Amino acid sequence: MATPDSLALFTGLGLSENKARETLKNEALSTQLREAATQAHQILGSTIDKATGVLLYDLVSRLRDTRRRSFLVSYIANKKIHTGLQLSAALEYVRSHPQDPIDTKDFEQECGVGVVVTPEQIEEAVESTINKHQLQLLAERYRFNMGLLMGEARAALRWADGKMIKNEVDMQVLHLLGPKMEADLVKKPKVAKARLEETDRKTAKDVVEKGEVAGQTLSLMEQLRGEALKFHKPGENYKTPGYVITPYTMDLLKQHLEITGGQANNGICFLRFDDTNPEKEEAKFFTAIYDMVTWLGYTPYKVTYASDYFDQLYAWAVELIHGGLAYVCHQRVEELKGHNP
């Protein structure tokens, strides 16, 4: 049961009472948060503002290498890391540099510590982006993909406040186009529900350029695009979130690179849709996924579907069973509970 002191500590970070109680149910998370909050209080005194508290919670819930917690908490508490974007960069940095010591100068540069983006810089970046797309903006008006303007402006000013960029985009677009008219409120026609094949790539490309990404908000997509473009180079597997680092990891990865020469078997990448129940799959989801992949800047070598190989997979399963290498378990869920499979 949550103690009053524990609840007070977590709600003092800006968590709601319900969120604090949920956090306390997770012993590992609550321990990490309690220790992070205690360290922050030693720096900030008895009161921690909500923005800092949110960053502390975000830190402990995303950090896998707890050795780095104290290091990162000190940057948050001292306001050197004060945005979610900076924290994401910091987490990526420590994940990419698992060995001690951390080069603090390089770390601060990669995390935008001390970088100040002025309103004038934001205004200039947004103006430049809008000028670049002005003809298309005037043609499509408010049906234009405004997320594209946001994304390009943010790319030019990596550490700028996202809300300030959005406000500037809204203001300059309004100045260029004027208030919305009735025609601006007409929705674009939906993409036809047809299963995506390789011959549909041109259509998919057109859809992406017009911002028709089903089920996703533009702001989230911009964030995903920024993350996905950070493809790991050969030998940098350890940068993957959750990757377990041991004292032998870096040497083994180095040996792997020497053996493969930086690439294994001249590898290619397929985009495979896992339509394990084809009758219930909706084409719009296939289209949306393909749109996102191509929008992120990657073209698959080939598009395939799991259902295309069901017969082959079934035949292999039978072969494995006959060879004594696999079996079918007929136990019910209730019978399996409490047993280590």
Short mmCIF file of C-alpha atoms in Angstrom, two decimals:
data_model
loop_
_atom_site.label_atom_id
_atom_site.label_comp_id
_atom_site.label_asym_id
_atom_site.label_seq_id
_atom_site.Cartn_x
_atom_site.Cartn_y
_atom_site.Cartn_z
CA MET A 1 0.00 0.00 0.00
CA ALA A 2 1.29 3.47 -0.89
CA THR A 3 2.46 5.51 2.10
CA PRO A 4 1.47 9.18 2.45
CA ASP A 5 5.16 10.17 2.15
CA SER A 6 5.57 8.27 -1.11
CA LEU A 7 2.43 9.77 -2.57
CA ALA A 8 3.44 13.25 -1.50
CA LEU A 9 6.89 12.83 -3.03
CA PHE A 10 5.49 11.75 -6.41
CA THR A 11 2.61 14.21 -6.54
CA GLY A 12 5.17 16.87 -5.65
CA LEU A 13 6.82 16.06 -8.98
CA GLY A 14 3.62 16.94 -10.79
CA LEU A 15 2.13 13.45 -11.07
CA SER A 16 -1.58 13.13 -10.46
CA GLU A 17 -2.56 11.07 -7.43
CA ASN A 18 -3.79 8.26 -9.68
CA LYS A 19 -0.54 8.28 -11.67
CA ALA A 20 1.47 8.32 -8.45
CA ARG A 21 -0.44 5.30 -7.10
CA GLU A 22 0.05 3.43 -10.39
CA THR A 23 3.77 4.19 -10.28
CA LEU A 24 4.05 2.89 -6.73
CA LYS A 25 2.71 -0.47 -7.91
CA ASN A 26 5.87 -0.85 -9.97
CA GLU A 27 8.54 -1.40 -7.34
CA ALA A 28 11.54 -0.97 -9.67
CA LEU A 29 10.17 2.20 -11.27
CA SER A 30 9.10 3.76 -7.97
CA THR A 31 12.51 3.05 -6.43
CA GLN A 32 14.28 4.71 -9.34
CA LEU A 33 11.93 7.71 -9.25
CA ARG A 34 12.28 8.07 -5.49
CA GLU A 35 16.08 8.12 -5.73
CA ALA A 36 16.01 10.55 -8.67
CA ALA A 37 13.63 12.87 -6.78
CA THR A 38 15.80 12.73 -3.65
CA GLN A 39 18.87 13.72 -5.69
CA ALA A 40 16.94 16.54 -7.38
CA HIS A 41 15.72 17.86 -4.01
CA GLN A 42 19.34 18.07 -2.83
CA ILE A 43 20.03 20.44 -5.72
CA LEU A 44 16.73 22.36 -5.94
CA GLY A 45 15.58 22.37 -2.33
CA SER A 46 12.15 21.34 -1.07
CA THR A 47 10.21 22.24 -4.23
CA ILE A 48 10.54 20.76 -7.71
CA ASP A 49 8.63 22.48 -10.50
CA LYS A 50 6.27 20.37 -12.61
CA ALA A 51 8.35 20.62 -15.83
CA THR A 52 11.39 19.24 -14.02
CA GLY A 53 9.29 16.55 -12.32
CA VAL A 54 7.90 15.39 -15.66
CA LEU A 55 11.43 15.12 -17.06
CA LEU A 56 12.55 13.10 -14.03
CA TYR A 57 9.63 10.69 -14.46
CA ASP A 58 10.31 10.44 -18.19
CA LEU A 59 13.97 9.75 -17.47
CA VAL A 60 13.52 6.88 -15.03
CA SER A 61 10.75 5.28 -17.10
CA ARG A 62 12.91 5.25 -20.26
CA LEU A 63 16.45 4.79 -18.94
CA ARG A 64 17.75 1.22 -19.13
CA ASP A 65 21.32 1.74 -17.90
CA THR A 66 20.73 2.91 -14.32
CA ARG A 67 24.44 3.68 -13.93
CA ARG A 68 23.73 6.86 -15.88
CA ARG A 69 20.75 7.97 -13.79
CA SER A 70 22.64 10.19 -11.36
CA PHE A 71 24.55 11.83 -14.21
CA LEU A 72 21.36 12.67 -16.11
CA VAL A 73 19.40 13.75 -13.02
CA SER A 74 22.06 16.34 -12.25
CA TYR A 75 21.64 17.84 -15.74
CA ILE A 76 17.85 17.96 -15.32
CA ALA A 77 17.93 19.41 -11.81
CA ASN A 78 20.46 22.06 -12.84
CA LYS A 79 18.20 23.01 -15.80
CA LYS A 80 20.86 22.14 -18.35
CA ILE A 81 18.42 19.65 -19.85
CA HIS A 82 15.00 21.28 -19.74
CA THR A 83 13.02 19.92 -22.71
CA GLY A 84 11.79 16.52 -23.77
CA LEU A 85 13.78 16.83 -26.99
CA GLN A 86 17.00 17.33 -25.06
CA LEU A 87 16.20 14.39 -22.80
CA SER A 88 15.63 12.13 -25.81
CA ALA A 89 18.99 13.20 -27.20
CA ALA A 90 20.63 12.56 -23.82
CA LEU A 91 19.14 9.07 -23.57
CA GLU A 92 20.27 8.31 -27.11
CA TYR A 93 23.77 9.55 -26.28
CA VAL A 94 24.26 7.42 -23.16
CA ARG A 95 22.82 4.41 -25.04
CA SER A 96 25.35 5.01 -27.82
CA HIS A 97 28.27 5.47 -25.39
CA PRO A 98 27.99 2.57 -22.92
CA GLN A 99 31.60 2.76 -21.77
CA ASP A 100 32.97 5.18 -19.19
CA PRO A 101 33.93 7.93 -19.00
CA ILE A 102 31.38 10.14 -20.74
CA ASP A 103 32.88 13.03 -22.70
CA THR A 104 30.81 15.80 -21.11
CA LYS A 105 31.75 18.38 -23.76
CA ASP A 106 30.60 16.09 -26.55
CA PHE A 107 27.51 15.08 -24.56
CA GLU A 108 26.45 18.69 -24.01
CA GLN A 109 26.97 19.54 -27.65
CA GLU A 110 24.84 16.60 -28.78
CA CYS A 111 22.09 17.48 -26.29
CA GLY A 112 21.90 21.18 -27.03
CA VAL A 113 23.00 22.23 -23.56
CA GLY A 114 23.27 26.02 -23.44
CA VAL A 115 21.80 26.50 -26.92
CA VAL A 116 19.34 29.42 -27.08
CA VAL A 117 16.99 29.76 -30.05
CA THR A 118 15.58 33.27 -30.38
CA PRO A 119 12.08 34.17 -31.65
CA GLU A 120 13.79 35.95 -34.55
CA GLN A 121 15.53 32.74 -35.60
CA ILE A 122 12.23 30.87 -35.48
CA GLU A 123 10.54 33.55 -37.54
CA GLU A 124 13.29 33.41 -40.18
CA ALA A 125 13.28 29.59 -40.36
CA VAL A 126 9.50 29.42 -40.76
CA GLU A 127 9.51 32.20 -43.36
CA SER A 128 12.18 30.38 -45.37
CA THR A 129 10.21 27.13 -45.25
CA ILE A 130 6.95 28.78 -46.29
CA ASN A 131 8.67 30.57 -49.18
CA LYS A 132 9.99 27.22 -50.36
CA HIS A 133 6.47 25.76 -50.55
CA GLN A 134 4.57 28.96 -51.34
CA LEU A 135 3.18 27.91 -54.74
CA GLN A 136 1.83 24.63 -53.38
CA LEU A 137 0.48 26.38 -50.32
CA LEU A 138 -1.42 28.89 -52.43
CA ALA A 139 -2.82 26.06 -54.55
CA GLU A 140 -3.86 23.72 -51.74
CA ARG A 141 -4.42 26.35 -49.06
CA TYR A 142 -5.36 24.83 -45.69
CA ARG A 143 -5.42 21.32 -47.11
CA PHE A 144 -1.63 21.55 -47.45
CA ASN A 145 0.36 19.29 -45.11
CA MET A 146 1.22 21.83 -42.40
CA GLY A 147 3.23 19.15 -40.61
CA LEU A 148 5.77 19.42 -43.42
CA LEU A 149 6.34 23.09 -42.57
CA MET A 150 6.74 22.20 -38.91
CA GLY A 151 9.17 19.39 -39.69
CA GLU A 152 11.41 21.45 -41.96
CA ALA A 153 11.50 24.38 -39.55
CA ARG A 154 12.40 22.06 -36.67
CA ALA A 155 15.12 20.45 -38.78
CA ALA A 156 16.66 23.89 -39.30
CA LEU A 157 16.39 24.74 -35.58
CA ARG A 158 16.84 21.46 -33.77
CA TRP A 159 16.49 22.81 -30.24
CA ALA A 160 13.70 25.30 -30.84
CA ASP A 161 10.51 25.08 -28.78
CA GLY A 162 7.93 23.13 -30.79
CA LYS A 163 5.01 25.26 -29.58
CA MET A 164 6.76 28.45 -30.65
CA ILE A 165 7.39 26.98 -34.11
CA LYS A 166 3.76 25.91 -34.44
CA ASN A 167 2.49 29.33 -33.40
CA GLU A 168 4.80 31.01 -35.91
CA VAL A 169 3.70 28.61 -38.69
CA ASP A 170 0.03 29.29 -37.91
CA MET A 171 0.58 33.04 -37.90
CA GLN A 172 2.55 33.19 -41.15
CA VAL A 173 0.19 30.80 -42.95
CA LEU A 174 -2.77 32.95 -41.87
CA HIS A 175 -0.96 36.04 -43.12
CA LEU A 176 -0.32 34.36 -46.49
CA LEU A 177 -3.68 32.68 -47.06
CA GLY A 178 -6.08 34.71 -44.97
CA PRO A 179 -8.91 33.14 -42.93
CA LYS A 180 -10.27 29.72 -43.89
CA MET A 181 -13.02 29.66 -46.49
CA GLU A 182 -15.78 27.11 -46.97
CA ALA A 183 -13.77 25.27 -49.65
CA ASP A 184 -10.92 24.81 -47.16
CA LEU A 185 -13.18 22.75 -44.90
CA VAL A 186 -13.96 20.10 -47.55
CA LYS A 187 -12.18 16.88 -46.67
CA LYS A 188 -9.90 15.18 -49.13
CA PRO A 189 -11.24 11.96 -50.68
CA LYS A 190 -10.17 8.81 -48.88
CA VAL A 191 -7.60 6.48 -50.39
CA ALA A 192 -9.24 3.56 -52.18
CA LYS A 193 -9.27 0.35 -50.15
CA ALA A 194 -7.09 -1.79 -52.38
CA ARG A 195 -4.34 -4.15 -51.30
CA LEU A 196 -1.00 -2.48 -51.87
CA GLU A 197 1.21 -4.16 -54.44
CA GLU A 198 4.49 -3.02 -55.91
CA THR A 199 2.65 -1.49 -58.87
CA ASP A 200 0.93 0.89 -56.44
CA ARG A 201 4.14 2.60 -55.38
CA LYS A 202 3.54 5.74 -57.41
CA THR A 203 0.10 6.11 -55.84
CA ALA A 204 1.57 5.59 -52.38
CA LYS A 205 4.20 8.25 -53.08
CA ASP A 206 1.53 10.75 -54.11
CA VAL A 207 -0.45 9.94 -50.97
CA VAL A 208 2.59 10.49 -48.77
CA GLU A 209 3.37 13.85 -50.35
CA LYS A 210 -0.17 14.98 -49.61
CA GLY A 211 0.10 13.96 -45.97
CA GLU A 212 -2.53 11.20 -46.07
CA VAL A 213 -1.12 9.00 -43.31
CA ALA A 214 -3.99 7.00 -41.86
CA GLY A 215 -4.48 6.98 -38.11
CA GLN A 216 -1.44 9.12 -37.26
CA THR A 217 -1.13 12.73 -36.23
CA LEU A 218 1.36 14.82 -38.13
CA SER A 219 3.25 15.88 -35.02
CA LEU A 220 3.80 12.26 -34.00
CA MET A 221 4.90 11.36 -37.50
CA GLU A 222 7.50 14.13 -37.51
CA GLN A 223 8.89 12.75 -34.27
CA LEU A 224 8.94 9.20 -35.63
CA ARG A 225 10.63 10.35 -38.80
CA GLY A 226 13.38 12.03 -36.81
CA GLU A 227 13.96 8.87 -34.81
CA ALA A 228 13.74 6.44 -37.72
CA LEU A 229 16.26 8.32 -39.82
CA LYS A 230 18.87 7.45 -37.19
CA PHE A 231 19.47 4.02 -38.72
CA HIS A 232 22.16 2.10 -36.88
CA LYS A 233 25.38 1.58 -38.74
CA PRO A 234 26.89 -1.94 -38.82
CA GLY A 235 28.35 -2.72 -35.42
CA GLU A 236 26.15 -0.23 -33.58
CA ASN A 237 23.50 -2.70 -32.42
CA TYR A 238 24.14 -1.61 -28.84
CA LYS A 239 22.37 1.69 -29.57
CA THR A 240 19.05 -0.17 -29.73
CA PRO A 241 16.80 0.60 -26.72
CA GLY A 242 16.97 -2.27 -24.21
CA TYR A 243 20.15 -3.78 -25.71
CA VAL A 244 22.04 -5.57 -22.92
CA ILE A 245 25.65 -4.38 -22.58
CA THR A 246 28.23 -6.71 -21.05
CA PRO A 247 31.99 -6.24 -20.54
CA TYR A 248 32.52 -8.22 -23.77
CA THR A 249 29.98 -6.43 -25.98
CA MET A 250 32.22 -3.88 -27.67
CA ASP A 251 35.00 -6.40 -28.41
CA LEU A 252 32.51 -8.90 -29.83
CA LEU A 253 30.92 -6.25 -32.06
CA LYS A 254 34.38 -5.25 -33.27
CA GLN A 255 35.13 -8.88 -34.16
CA HIS A 256 31.78 -9.12 -35.93
CA LEU A 257 32.61 -6.10 -38.09
CA GLU A 258 35.99 -7.58 -39.02
CA ILE A 259 34.35 -10.84 -40.11
CA THR A 260 31.48 -9.32 -42.07
CA GLY A 261 33.32 -6.33 -43.45
CA GLY A 262 30.50 -4.08 -42.29
CA GLN A 263 27.72 -5.90 -44.14
CA ALA A 264 26.42 -9.47 -43.98
CA ASN A 265 25.80 -11.29 -47.29
CA ASN A 266 25.14 -8.03 -49.16
CA GLY A 267 21.82 -7.97 -47.31
CA ILE A 268 18.56 -6.56 -48.60
CA CYS A 269 15.44 -5.62 -46.66
CA PHE A 270 11.88 -6.77 -47.32
CA LEU A 271 8.75 -5.09 -46.01
CA ARG A 272 6.57 -7.99 -44.87
CA PHE A 273 2.99 -7.47 -43.75
CA ASP A 274 2.13 -9.90 -40.97
CA ASP A 275 -1.44 -10.60 -42.06
CA THR A 276 -1.91 -13.71 -39.95
CA ASN A 277 -5.67 -13.47 -40.36
CA PRO A 278 -6.11 -12.14 -43.92
CA GLU A 279 -9.92 -12.19 -43.83
CA LYS A 280 -10.00 -9.58 -41.04
CA GLU A 281 -7.20 -7.34 -42.31
CA GLU A 282 -8.17 -3.95 -43.73
CA ALA A 283 -6.32 -2.59 -46.76
CA LYS A 284 -6.08 0.89 -45.25
CA PHE A 285 -3.60 -0.39 -42.67
CA PHE A 286 -1.33 -1.88 -45.31
CA THR A 287 -1.44 1.39 -47.23
CA ALA A 288 -0.75 3.46 -44.11
CA ILE A 289 2.25 1.35 -43.08
CA TYR A 290 3.76 1.48 -46.56
CA ASP A 291 3.15 5.23 -46.67
CA MET A 292 4.98 5.70 -43.39
CA VAL A 293 7.96 3.60 -44.48
CA THR A 294 8.40 5.45 -47.77
CA TRP A 295 7.74 8.82 -46.11
CA LEU A 296 10.58 8.04 -43.73
CA GLY A 297 12.85 7.88 -46.76
CA TYR A 298 13.24 4.11 -47.23
CA THR A 299 12.24 2.00 -50.24
CA PRO A 300 11.85 -1.74 -49.48
CA TYR A 301 13.53 -4.22 -51.79
CA LYS A 302 10.22 -6.05 -52.06
CA VAL A 303 6.80 -6.07 -50.37
CA THR A 304 5.53 -9.47 -49.19
CA TYR A 305 2.69 -10.82 -47.05
CA ALA A 306 2.88 -13.58 -44.44
CA SER A 307 -0.30 -15.11 -45.85
CA ASP A 308 1.50 -15.76 -49.15
CA TYR A 309 3.62 -18.36 -47.37
CA PHE A 310 1.10 -20.10 -45.12
CA ASP A 311 1.24 -23.36 -47.08
CA GLN A 312 5.04 -23.43 -46.97
CA LEU A 313 5.14 -22.53 -43.27
CA TYR A 314 2.61 -25.26 -42.49
CA ALA A 315 4.64 -27.83 -44.44
CA TRP A 316 7.78 -26.87 -42.56
CA ALA A 317 5.96 -27.14 -39.22
CA VAL A 318 4.80 -30.66 -40.08
CA GLU A 319 8.35 -31.58 -41.12
CA LEU A 320 9.75 -30.32 -37.81
CA ILE A 321 7.14 -32.30 -35.84
CA HIS A 322 7.87 -35.49 -37.75
CA GLY A 323 11.57 -34.96 -37.13
CA GLY A 324 11.00 -34.67 -33.39
CA LEU A 325 12.15 -31.04 -33.39
CA ALA A 326 8.78 -29.48 -32.53
CA TYR A 327 5.43 -30.42 -31.01
CA VAL A 328 1.90 -29.17 -30.64
CA CYS A 329 0.78 -28.36 -27.08
CA HIS A 330 -2.89 -29.00 -26.33
CA GLN A 331 -2.87 -27.71 -22.75
CA ARG A 332 -5.32 -24.98 -21.83
CA VAL A 333 -4.18 -21.62 -20.45
CA GLU A 334 -5.37 -22.59 -16.96
CA GLU A 335 -3.17 -25.70 -17.05
CA LEU A 336 -0.10 -23.70 -18.05
CA LYS A 337 -0.34 -21.11 -15.29
CA GLY A 338 2.45 -21.29 -12.75
CA HIS A 339 4.70 -23.40 -14.98
CA ASN A 340 7.90 -22.28 -16.64
CA PRO A 341 7.55 -23.18 -20.34
#
